[in-house]
Each structure stands twice: as C-alpha cells, then as structure tokens.
C-alpha positions in Angstrom: -12.7 29.3 22.0 -15.7 30.7 20.4 -18.9 28.4 20.1 -19.9 27.7 16.4 -16.6 28.7 15.0 -14.5 25.5 15.4 -15.2 21.7 14.3 -16.1 19.6 17.2 -12.7 18.1 18.8 -13.8 14.2 19.8 -12.0 10.8 20.1 -11.5 8.8 17.0 -9.8 5.8 15.9 -7.1 5.8 13.0 -6.6 2.1 11.5 -3.6 1.7 9.5 -4.5 -0.6 6.6 -0.9 -1.7 5.9 0.2 -2.9 9.3 -3.4 -3.5 11.1 -2.4 -1.2 14.0 -5.2 1.1 15.6 -4.6 4.1 17.7 -7.2 6.0 19.8 -6.6 9.9 19.6 -8.5 12.8 19.5 -9.2 14.7 16.1 -11.9 16.8 14.2 -12.2 14.4 11.4 -15.5 12.1 11.4 -16.5 9.0 10.0 -20.1 7.1 9.8 -17.8 4.0 10.2 -17.3 3.0 14.1 -15.4 0.3 15.9 -16.0 -0.9 19.4 -12.5 -0.2 21.4 -10.6 -2.3 24.0 -12.5 0.0 26.7 -16.0 -0.8 25.3 -16.8 2.3 23.9 -17.8 2.7 20.2 -15.7 5.4 18.5 -15.6 6.8 14.9 -12.6 4.9 12.6 -10.6 6.5 10.0 -8.9 4.3 7.7 -5.5 5.2 6.5 -3.2 3.7 3.9 0.2 4.2 5.7 1.3 5.7 9.0 4.4 5.6 11.4 3.7 2.0 11.9 4.1 1.0 8.1 6.1 3.6 6.6 9.4 2.3 5.6 11.2 5.5 6.8 10.2 4.8 10.5 10.2 1.1 10.5 13.8 1.2 9.1 13.2 -1.1 6.2 13.8 1.6 3.5 15.6 0.6 0.3 18.6 2.6 -0.5 19.0 3.9 -3.7 22.2 3.1 -5.7 22.9 6.3 -6.9 26.3 5.6 -8.2 25.1 2.9 -10.6 22.5 5.5 -11.9 25.1 8.3 -12.3 27.4 5.6 -14.4 24.3 4.8 -16.5 23.6 8.2 -17.5 27.2 9.3 -18.1 27.3 6.0 -20.5 24.0 7.0 -22.4 25.0 10.6 -23.1 29.0 10.3 -23.3 28.8 11.2 -27.0 25.9 13.9 -26.8 26.7 17.1 -28.4 30.2 15.8 -30.2 30.4 16.2 -33.6 
C-alpha cells in the first residue's frame, strides 16, 4: 500500500452494550477510551449498541408480525371507502 494514503489498521475491541460481549479484531476506527484485554495488552475500545450477539435476527428471538391481522384491520377500516 502507498504510505500516508490509508488509515492506520490496528487491533481494536468492540464492546456490545446490549449483551456485554467484547470482540478483539482489527479495524481503522480509533478511540480515546481503552480497555485491558485478556492477554494483558491495552487496546482502544469502541462501544456499539447492537451487534450479532444481541440482534434479534441473529439470536433467534425476533418477533413474528401478525400480517393477517393487520390486513384484516385495514380492510375493516376502509371497507366503505370510495362507495357512494
């Protein structure tokens, strides 16, 4: 890679605030907040509100929408719309 063109790529800890899970990975994002990791080194930490550890789609705890009930309510609400 060309020097002085790309951002610095370094180890970073992503902290999921919803589940408390922490993941050490490499990224170009930086932070002033740091955390001491299991290996004894200190890394910058990025707090994220949701990740695959807490997202309902990935955890299997998603709600199923009642689409039939919604359609029936819509039809009942507008059954006389446009009639004279």
